[in-house]
Short mmCIF file of N, CA and C in Angstrom, two decimals:
data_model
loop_
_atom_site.label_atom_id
_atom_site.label_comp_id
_atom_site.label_asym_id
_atom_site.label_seq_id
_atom_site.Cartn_x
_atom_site.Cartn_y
_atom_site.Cartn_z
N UNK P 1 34.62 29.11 25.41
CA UNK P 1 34.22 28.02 24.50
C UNK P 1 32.72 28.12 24.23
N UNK P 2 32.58 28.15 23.12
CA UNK P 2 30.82 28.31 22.64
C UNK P 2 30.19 26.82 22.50
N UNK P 3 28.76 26.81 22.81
CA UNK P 3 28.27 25.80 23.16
C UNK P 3 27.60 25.74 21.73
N UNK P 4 28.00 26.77 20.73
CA UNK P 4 26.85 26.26 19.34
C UNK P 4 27.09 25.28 18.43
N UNK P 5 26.71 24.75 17.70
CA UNK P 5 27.16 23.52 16.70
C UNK P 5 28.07 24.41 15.73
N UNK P 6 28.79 23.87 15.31
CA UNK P 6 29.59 23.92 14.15
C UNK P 6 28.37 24.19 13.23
N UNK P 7 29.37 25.46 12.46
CA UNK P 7 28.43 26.22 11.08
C UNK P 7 28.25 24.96 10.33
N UNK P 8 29.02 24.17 9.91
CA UNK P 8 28.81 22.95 8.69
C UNK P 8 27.29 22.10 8.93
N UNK P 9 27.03 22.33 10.48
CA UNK P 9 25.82 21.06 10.71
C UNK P 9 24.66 21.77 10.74
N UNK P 10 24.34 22.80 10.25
CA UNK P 10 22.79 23.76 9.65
C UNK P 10 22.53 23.41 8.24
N UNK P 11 23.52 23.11 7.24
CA UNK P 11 23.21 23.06 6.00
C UNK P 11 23.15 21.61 5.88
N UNK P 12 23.66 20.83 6.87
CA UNK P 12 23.92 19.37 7.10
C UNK P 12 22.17 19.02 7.41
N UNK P 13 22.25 19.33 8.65
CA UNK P 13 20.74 19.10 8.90
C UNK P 13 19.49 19.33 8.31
N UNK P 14 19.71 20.63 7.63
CA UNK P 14 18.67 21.26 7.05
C UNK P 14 18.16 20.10 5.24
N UNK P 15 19.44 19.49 4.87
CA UNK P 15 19.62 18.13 3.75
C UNK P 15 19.30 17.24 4.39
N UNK P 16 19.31 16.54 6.10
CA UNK P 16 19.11 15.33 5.97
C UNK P 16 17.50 15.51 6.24
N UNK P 17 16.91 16.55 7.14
CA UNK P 17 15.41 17.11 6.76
C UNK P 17 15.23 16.71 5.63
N UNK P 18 15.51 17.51 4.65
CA UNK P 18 14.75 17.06 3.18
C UNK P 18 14.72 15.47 2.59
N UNK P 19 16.17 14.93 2.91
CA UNK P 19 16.26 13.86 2.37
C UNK P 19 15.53 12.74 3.37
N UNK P 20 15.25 12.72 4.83
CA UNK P 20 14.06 12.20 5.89
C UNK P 20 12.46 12.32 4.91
N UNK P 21 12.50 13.43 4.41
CA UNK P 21 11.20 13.65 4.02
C UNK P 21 10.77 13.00 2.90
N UNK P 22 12.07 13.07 1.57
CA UNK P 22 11.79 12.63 0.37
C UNK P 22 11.81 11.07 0.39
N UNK P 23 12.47 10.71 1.60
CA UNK P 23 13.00 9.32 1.63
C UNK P 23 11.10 9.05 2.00
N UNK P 24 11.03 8.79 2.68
CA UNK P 24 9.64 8.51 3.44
C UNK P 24 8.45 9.01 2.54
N UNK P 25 8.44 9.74 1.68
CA UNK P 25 7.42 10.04 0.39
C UNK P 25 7.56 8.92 -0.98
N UNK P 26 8.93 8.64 -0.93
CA UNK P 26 9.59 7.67 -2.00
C UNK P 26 8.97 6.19 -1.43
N UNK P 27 9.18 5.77 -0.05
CA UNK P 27 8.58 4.42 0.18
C UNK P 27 7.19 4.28 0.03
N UNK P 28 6.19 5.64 0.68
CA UNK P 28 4.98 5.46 0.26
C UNK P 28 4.41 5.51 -0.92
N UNK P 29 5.03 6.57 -2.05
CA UNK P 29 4.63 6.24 -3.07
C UNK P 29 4.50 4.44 -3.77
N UNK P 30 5.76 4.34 -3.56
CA UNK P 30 5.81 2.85 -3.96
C UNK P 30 5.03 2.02 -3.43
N UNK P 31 4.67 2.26 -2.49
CA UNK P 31 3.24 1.45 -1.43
C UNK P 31 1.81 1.64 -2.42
N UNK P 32 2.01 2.96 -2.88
CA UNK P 32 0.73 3.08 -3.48
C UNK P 32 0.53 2.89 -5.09
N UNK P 33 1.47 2.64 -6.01
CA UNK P 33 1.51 2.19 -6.98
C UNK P 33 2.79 2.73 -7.85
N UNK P 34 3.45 3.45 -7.31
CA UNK P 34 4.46 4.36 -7.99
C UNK P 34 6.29 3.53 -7.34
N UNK P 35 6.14 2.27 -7.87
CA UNK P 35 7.77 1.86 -7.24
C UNK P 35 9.18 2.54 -8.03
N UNK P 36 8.69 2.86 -9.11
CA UNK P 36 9.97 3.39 -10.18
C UNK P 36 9.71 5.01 -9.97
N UNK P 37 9.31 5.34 -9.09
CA UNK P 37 9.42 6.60 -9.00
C UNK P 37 10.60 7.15 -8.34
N UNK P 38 11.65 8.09 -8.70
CA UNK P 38 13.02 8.61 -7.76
C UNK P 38 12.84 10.06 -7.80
N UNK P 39 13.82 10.68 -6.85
CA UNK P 39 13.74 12.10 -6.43
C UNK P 39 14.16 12.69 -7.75
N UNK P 40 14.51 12.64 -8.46
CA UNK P 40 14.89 13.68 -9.71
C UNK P 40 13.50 13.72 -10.39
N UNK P 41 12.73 12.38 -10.50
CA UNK P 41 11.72 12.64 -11.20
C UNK P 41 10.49 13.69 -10.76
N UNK P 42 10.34 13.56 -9.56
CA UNK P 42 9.43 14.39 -9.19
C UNK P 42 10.00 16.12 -9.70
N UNK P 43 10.97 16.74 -9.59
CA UNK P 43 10.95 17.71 -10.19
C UNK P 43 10.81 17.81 -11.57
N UNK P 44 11.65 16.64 -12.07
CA UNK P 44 11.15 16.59 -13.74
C UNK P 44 9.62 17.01 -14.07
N UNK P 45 8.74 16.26 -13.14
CA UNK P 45 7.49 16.26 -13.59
C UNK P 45 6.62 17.55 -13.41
N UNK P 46 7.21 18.08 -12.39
CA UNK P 46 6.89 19.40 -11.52
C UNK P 46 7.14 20.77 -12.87
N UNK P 47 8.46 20.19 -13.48
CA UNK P 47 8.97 20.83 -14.43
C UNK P 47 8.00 20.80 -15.65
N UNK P 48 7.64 19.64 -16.12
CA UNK P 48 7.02 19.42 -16.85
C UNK P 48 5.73 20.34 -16.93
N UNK P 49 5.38 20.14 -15.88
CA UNK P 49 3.67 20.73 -15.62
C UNK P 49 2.48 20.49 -16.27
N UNK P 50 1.42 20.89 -16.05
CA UNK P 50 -0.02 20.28 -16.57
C UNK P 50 0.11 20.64 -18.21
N UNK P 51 0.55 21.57 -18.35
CA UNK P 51 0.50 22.18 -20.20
C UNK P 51 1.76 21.66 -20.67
N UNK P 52 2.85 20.86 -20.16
CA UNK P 52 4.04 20.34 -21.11
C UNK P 52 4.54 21.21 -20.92
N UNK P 53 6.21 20.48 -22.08
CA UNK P 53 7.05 21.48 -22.41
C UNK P 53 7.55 21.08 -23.56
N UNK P 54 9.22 21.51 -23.72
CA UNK P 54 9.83 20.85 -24.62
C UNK P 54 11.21 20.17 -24.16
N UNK P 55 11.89 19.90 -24.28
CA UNK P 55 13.07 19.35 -23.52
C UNK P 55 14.16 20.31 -23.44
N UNK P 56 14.39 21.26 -24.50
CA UNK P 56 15.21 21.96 -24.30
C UNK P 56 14.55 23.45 -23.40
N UNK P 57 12.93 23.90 -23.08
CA UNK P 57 12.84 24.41 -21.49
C UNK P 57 12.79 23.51 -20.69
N UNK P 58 13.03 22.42 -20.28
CA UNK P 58 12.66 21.51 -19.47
C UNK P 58 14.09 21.59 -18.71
N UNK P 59 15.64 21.58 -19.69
CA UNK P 59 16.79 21.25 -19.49
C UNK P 59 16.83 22.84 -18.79
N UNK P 60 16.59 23.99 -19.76
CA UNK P 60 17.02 24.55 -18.98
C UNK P 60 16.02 25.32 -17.49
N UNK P 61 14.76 24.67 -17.25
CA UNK P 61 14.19 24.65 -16.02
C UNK P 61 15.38 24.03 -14.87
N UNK P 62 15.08 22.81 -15.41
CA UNK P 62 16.47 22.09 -14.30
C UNK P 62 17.62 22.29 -14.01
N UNK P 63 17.95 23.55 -15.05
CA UNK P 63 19.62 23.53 -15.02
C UNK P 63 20.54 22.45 -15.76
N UNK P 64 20.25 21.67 -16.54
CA UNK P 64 21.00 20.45 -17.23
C UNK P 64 20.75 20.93 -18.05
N UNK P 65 21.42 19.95 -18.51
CA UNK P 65 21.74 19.65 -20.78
C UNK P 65 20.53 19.05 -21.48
N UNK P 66 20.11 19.91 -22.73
CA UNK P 66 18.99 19.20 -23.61
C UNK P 66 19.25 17.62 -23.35
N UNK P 67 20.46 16.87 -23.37
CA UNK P 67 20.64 15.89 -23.74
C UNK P 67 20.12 14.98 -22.33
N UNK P 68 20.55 15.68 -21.21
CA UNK P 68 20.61 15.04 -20.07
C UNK P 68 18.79 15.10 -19.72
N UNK P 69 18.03 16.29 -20.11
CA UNK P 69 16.74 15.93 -19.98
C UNK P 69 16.16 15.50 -21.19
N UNK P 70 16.61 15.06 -21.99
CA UNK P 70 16.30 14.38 -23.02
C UNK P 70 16.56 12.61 -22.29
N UNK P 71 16.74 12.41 -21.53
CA UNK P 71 17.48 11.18 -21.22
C UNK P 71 16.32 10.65 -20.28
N UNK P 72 15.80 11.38 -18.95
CA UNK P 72 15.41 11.67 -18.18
C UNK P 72 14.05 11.58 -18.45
N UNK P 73 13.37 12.12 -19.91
CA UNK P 73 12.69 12.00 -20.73
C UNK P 73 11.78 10.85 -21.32
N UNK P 74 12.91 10.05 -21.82
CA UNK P 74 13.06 8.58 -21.95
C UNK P 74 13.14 7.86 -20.97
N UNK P 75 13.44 7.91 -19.89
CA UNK P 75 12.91 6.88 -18.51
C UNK P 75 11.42 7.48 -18.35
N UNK P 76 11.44 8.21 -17.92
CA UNK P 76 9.75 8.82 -17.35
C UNK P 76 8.95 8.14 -18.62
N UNK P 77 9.29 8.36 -19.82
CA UNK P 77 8.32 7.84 -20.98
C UNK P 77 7.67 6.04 -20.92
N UNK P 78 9.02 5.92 -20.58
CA UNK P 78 9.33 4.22 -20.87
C UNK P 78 8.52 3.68 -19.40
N UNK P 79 8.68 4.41 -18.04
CA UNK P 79 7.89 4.24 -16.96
C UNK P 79 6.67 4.65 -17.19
N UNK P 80 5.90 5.52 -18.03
CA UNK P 80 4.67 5.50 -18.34
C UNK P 80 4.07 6.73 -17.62
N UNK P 81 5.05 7.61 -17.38
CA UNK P 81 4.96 9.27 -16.56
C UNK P 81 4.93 10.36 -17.36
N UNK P 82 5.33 10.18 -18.41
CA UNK P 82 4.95 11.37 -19.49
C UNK P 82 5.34 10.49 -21.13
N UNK P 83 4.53 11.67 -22.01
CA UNK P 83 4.69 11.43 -23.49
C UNK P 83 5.13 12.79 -23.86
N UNK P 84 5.52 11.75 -25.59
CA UNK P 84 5.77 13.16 -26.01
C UNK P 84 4.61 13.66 -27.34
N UNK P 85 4.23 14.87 -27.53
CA UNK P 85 3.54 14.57 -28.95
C UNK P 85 4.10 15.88 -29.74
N UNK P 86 3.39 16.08 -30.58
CA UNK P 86 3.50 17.52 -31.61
C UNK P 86 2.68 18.52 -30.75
N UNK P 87 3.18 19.71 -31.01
CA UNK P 87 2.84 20.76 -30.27
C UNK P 87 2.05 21.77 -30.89
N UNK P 88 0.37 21.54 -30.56
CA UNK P 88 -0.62 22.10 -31.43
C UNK P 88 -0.49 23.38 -31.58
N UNK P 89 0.28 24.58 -30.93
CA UNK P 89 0.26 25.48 -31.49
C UNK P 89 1.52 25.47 -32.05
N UNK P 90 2.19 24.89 -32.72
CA UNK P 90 3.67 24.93 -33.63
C UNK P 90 3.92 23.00 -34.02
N UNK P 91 3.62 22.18 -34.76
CA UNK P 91 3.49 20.76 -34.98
C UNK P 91 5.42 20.84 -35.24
N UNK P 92 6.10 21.86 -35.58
CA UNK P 92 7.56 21.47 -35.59
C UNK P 92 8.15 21.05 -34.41
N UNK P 93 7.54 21.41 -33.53
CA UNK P 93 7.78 21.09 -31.77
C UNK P 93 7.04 19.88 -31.62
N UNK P 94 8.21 18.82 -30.43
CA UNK P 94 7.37 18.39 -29.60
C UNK P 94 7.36 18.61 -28.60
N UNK P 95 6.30 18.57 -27.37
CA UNK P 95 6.35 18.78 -26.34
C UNK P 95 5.93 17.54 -25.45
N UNK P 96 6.50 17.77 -24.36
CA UNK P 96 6.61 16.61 -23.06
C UNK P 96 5.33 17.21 -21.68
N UNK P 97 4.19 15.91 -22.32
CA UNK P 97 3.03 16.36 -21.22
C UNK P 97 2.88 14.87 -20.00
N UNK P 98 2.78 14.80 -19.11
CA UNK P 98 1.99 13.52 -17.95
C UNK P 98 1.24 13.81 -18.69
N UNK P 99 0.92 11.66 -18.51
CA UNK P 99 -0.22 11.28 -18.45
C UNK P 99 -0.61 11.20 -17.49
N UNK P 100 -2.07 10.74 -17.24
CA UNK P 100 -2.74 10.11 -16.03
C UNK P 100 -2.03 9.25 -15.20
N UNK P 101 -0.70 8.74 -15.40
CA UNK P 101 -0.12 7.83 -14.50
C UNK P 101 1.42 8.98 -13.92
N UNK P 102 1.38 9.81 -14.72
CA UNK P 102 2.25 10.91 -14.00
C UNK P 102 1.76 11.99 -13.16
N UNK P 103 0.63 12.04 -13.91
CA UNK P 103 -0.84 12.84 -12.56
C UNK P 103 -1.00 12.66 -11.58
N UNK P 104 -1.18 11.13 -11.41
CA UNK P 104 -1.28 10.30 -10.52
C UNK P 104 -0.58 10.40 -9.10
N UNK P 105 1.19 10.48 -10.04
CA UNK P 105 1.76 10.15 -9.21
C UNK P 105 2.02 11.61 -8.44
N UNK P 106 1.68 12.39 -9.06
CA UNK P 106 2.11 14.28 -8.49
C UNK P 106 1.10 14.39 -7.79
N UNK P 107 -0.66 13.86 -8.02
CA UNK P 107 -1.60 13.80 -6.77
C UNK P 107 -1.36 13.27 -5.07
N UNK P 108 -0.28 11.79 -5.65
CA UNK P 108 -0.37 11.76 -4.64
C UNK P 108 0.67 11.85 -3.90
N UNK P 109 1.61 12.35 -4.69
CA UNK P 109 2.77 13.02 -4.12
C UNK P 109 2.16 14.11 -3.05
N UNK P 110 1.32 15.41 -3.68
CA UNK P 110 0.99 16.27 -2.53
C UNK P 110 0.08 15.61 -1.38
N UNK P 111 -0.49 14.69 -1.21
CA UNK P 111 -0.87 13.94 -0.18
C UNK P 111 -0.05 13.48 0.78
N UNK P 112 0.87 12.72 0.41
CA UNK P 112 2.22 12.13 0.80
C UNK P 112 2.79 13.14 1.79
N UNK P 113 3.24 14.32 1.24
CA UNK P 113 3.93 15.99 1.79
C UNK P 113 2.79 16.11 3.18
N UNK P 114 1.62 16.07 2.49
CA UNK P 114 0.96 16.78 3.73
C UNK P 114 0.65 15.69 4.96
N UNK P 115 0.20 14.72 4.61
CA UNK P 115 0.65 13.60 5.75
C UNK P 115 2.00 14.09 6.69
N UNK P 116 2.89 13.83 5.72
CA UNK P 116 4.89 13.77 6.57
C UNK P 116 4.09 15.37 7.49
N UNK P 117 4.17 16.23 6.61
CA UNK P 117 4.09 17.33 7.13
C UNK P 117 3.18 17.42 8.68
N UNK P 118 2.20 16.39 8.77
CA UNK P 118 1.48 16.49 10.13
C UNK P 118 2.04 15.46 11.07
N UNK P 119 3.19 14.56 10.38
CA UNK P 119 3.71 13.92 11.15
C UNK P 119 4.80 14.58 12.21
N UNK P 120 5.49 15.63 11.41
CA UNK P 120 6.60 16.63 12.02
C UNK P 120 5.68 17.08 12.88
N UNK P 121 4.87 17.62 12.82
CA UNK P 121 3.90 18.51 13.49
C UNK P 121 3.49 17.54 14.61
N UNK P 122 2.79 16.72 14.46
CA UNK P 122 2.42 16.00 16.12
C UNK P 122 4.20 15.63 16.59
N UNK P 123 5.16 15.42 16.06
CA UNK P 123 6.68 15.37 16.79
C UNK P 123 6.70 17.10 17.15
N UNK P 124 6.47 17.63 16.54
CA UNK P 124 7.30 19.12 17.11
C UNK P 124 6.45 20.50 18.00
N UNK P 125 5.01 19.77 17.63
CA UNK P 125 4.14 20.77 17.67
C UNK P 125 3.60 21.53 16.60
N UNK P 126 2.36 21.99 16.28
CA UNK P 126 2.57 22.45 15.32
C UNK P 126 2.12 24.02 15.56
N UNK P 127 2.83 24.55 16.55
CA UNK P 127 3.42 26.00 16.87
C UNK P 127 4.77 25.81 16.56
N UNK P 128 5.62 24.92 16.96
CA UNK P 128 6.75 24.68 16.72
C UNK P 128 7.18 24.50 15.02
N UNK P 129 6.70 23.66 14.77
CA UNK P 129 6.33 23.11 12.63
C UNK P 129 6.44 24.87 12.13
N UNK P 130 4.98 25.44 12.87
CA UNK P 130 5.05 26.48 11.99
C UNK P 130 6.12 27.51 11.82
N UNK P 131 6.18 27.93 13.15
CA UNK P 131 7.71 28.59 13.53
C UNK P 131 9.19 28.49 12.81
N UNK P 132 8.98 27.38 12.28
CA UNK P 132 10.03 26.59 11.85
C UNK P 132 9.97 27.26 10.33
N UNK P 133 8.59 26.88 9.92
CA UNK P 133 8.30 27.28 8.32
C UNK P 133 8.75 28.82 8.43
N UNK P 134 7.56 29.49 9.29
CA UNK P 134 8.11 31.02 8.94
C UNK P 134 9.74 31.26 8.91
N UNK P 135 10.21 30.92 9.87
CA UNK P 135 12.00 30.96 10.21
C UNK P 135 12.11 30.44 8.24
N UNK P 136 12.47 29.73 7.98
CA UNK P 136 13.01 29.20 6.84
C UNK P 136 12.50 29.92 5.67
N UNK P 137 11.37 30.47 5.26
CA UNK P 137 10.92 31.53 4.77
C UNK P 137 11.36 33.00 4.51
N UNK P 138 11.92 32.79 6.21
CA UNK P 138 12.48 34.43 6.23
C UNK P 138 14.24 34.34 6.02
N UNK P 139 14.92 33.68 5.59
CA UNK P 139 16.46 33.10 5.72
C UNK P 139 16.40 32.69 4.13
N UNK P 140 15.12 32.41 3.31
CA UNK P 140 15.26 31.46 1.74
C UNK P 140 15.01 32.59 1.05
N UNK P 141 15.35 32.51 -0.30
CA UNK P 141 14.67 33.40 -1.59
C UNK P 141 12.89 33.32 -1.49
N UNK P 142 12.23 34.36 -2.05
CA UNK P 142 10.99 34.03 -1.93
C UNK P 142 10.94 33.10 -3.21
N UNK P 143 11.35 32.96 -3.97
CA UNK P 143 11.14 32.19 -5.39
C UNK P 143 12.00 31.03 -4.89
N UNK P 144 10.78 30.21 -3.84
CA UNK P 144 11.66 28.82 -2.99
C UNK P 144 11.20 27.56 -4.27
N UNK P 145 10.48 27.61 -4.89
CA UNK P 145 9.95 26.53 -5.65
C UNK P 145 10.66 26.44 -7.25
N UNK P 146 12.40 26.75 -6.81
CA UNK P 146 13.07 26.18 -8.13
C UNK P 146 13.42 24.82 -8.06
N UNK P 147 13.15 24.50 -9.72
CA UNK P 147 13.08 23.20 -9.97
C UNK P 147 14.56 23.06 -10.28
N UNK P 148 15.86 23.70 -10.19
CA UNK P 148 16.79 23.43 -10.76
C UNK P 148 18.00 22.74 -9.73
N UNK P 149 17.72 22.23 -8.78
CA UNK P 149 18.41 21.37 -7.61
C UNK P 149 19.13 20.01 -8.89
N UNK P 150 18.71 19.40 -9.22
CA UNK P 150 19.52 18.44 -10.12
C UNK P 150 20.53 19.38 -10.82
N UNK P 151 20.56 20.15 -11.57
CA UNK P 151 21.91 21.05 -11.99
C UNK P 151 22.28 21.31 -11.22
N UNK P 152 22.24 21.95 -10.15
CA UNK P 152 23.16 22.73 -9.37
C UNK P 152 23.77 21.57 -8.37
N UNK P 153 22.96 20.15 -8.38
CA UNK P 153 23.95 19.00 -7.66
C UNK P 153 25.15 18.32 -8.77
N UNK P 154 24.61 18.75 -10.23
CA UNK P 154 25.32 17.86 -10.83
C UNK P 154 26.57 18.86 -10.98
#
């Protein structure tokens, strides 16, 4: 009889990690001025990036439907996290840029990360933290920073 966990509780654990982390970035944001902020948006915005886009690379950054980041679009707009305008090198385009209140919130989103991140670290050590990173590094794609987790959940 093997003493290891069941294969199902690595991919189990390794989600409630993330979702421990995002959860606890989501309350502080809201502490700090960002309450309508949710986990899809932060990649939206991530997606978005400092130079914009348009909705139909945006949809297919994420893996969804023009329509569905067209939607997605319109909340972030209406919350005051991005606009849309004409797109100075082509005015037939528009493109989807943050404002200063979607800046904002991606500033202090990476603050947020690195806090949690020293919080694991005084819990685990941070020989242990790091160990952990390299391990997960060496087991992930190197192209770890896809934004397309909302498609591939939906």
């Amino acid at each position: 009889m093997s003493n290891d966990p069941p294969g199902f509780e690595l991919p189990l654990r390794l989600f409630l990690g993330f979702r421990t982390l995002i959860d606890a970035l989501h309350v502080e944001l809201a502490r700090q001025g960002h309450p309508d902020m949710r986990p899809l948006h932060g990649f939206v915005m991530q997606a978005v990036g400092v130079d914009g886009t348009t909705a139909v690379e945006l949809g297919r950054t994420l893996g969804v439907s023009k329509q569905a980041a067209g939607k997605t679009i319109e909340t972030l707009e209406r919350l005051g996290y991005v606009e849309r305008a004409r797109d100075p090198r082509d005015t037939r385009r528009k493109i989807v840029r943050l404002t200063p209140h979607g800046l904002d919130a991606l500033a202090r989103s990476a603050r947020i990360f690195d806090e949690l991140r020293a919080g694991w670290a005084a819990t685990l050590g941070e020989d242990r933290l790091r160990a952990l990173e390299a391990d997960l590094r060496r087991v992930t794609p190197q192209d770890a920073f896809r934004l397309d987790v909302p498609g591939w959940f939906g």
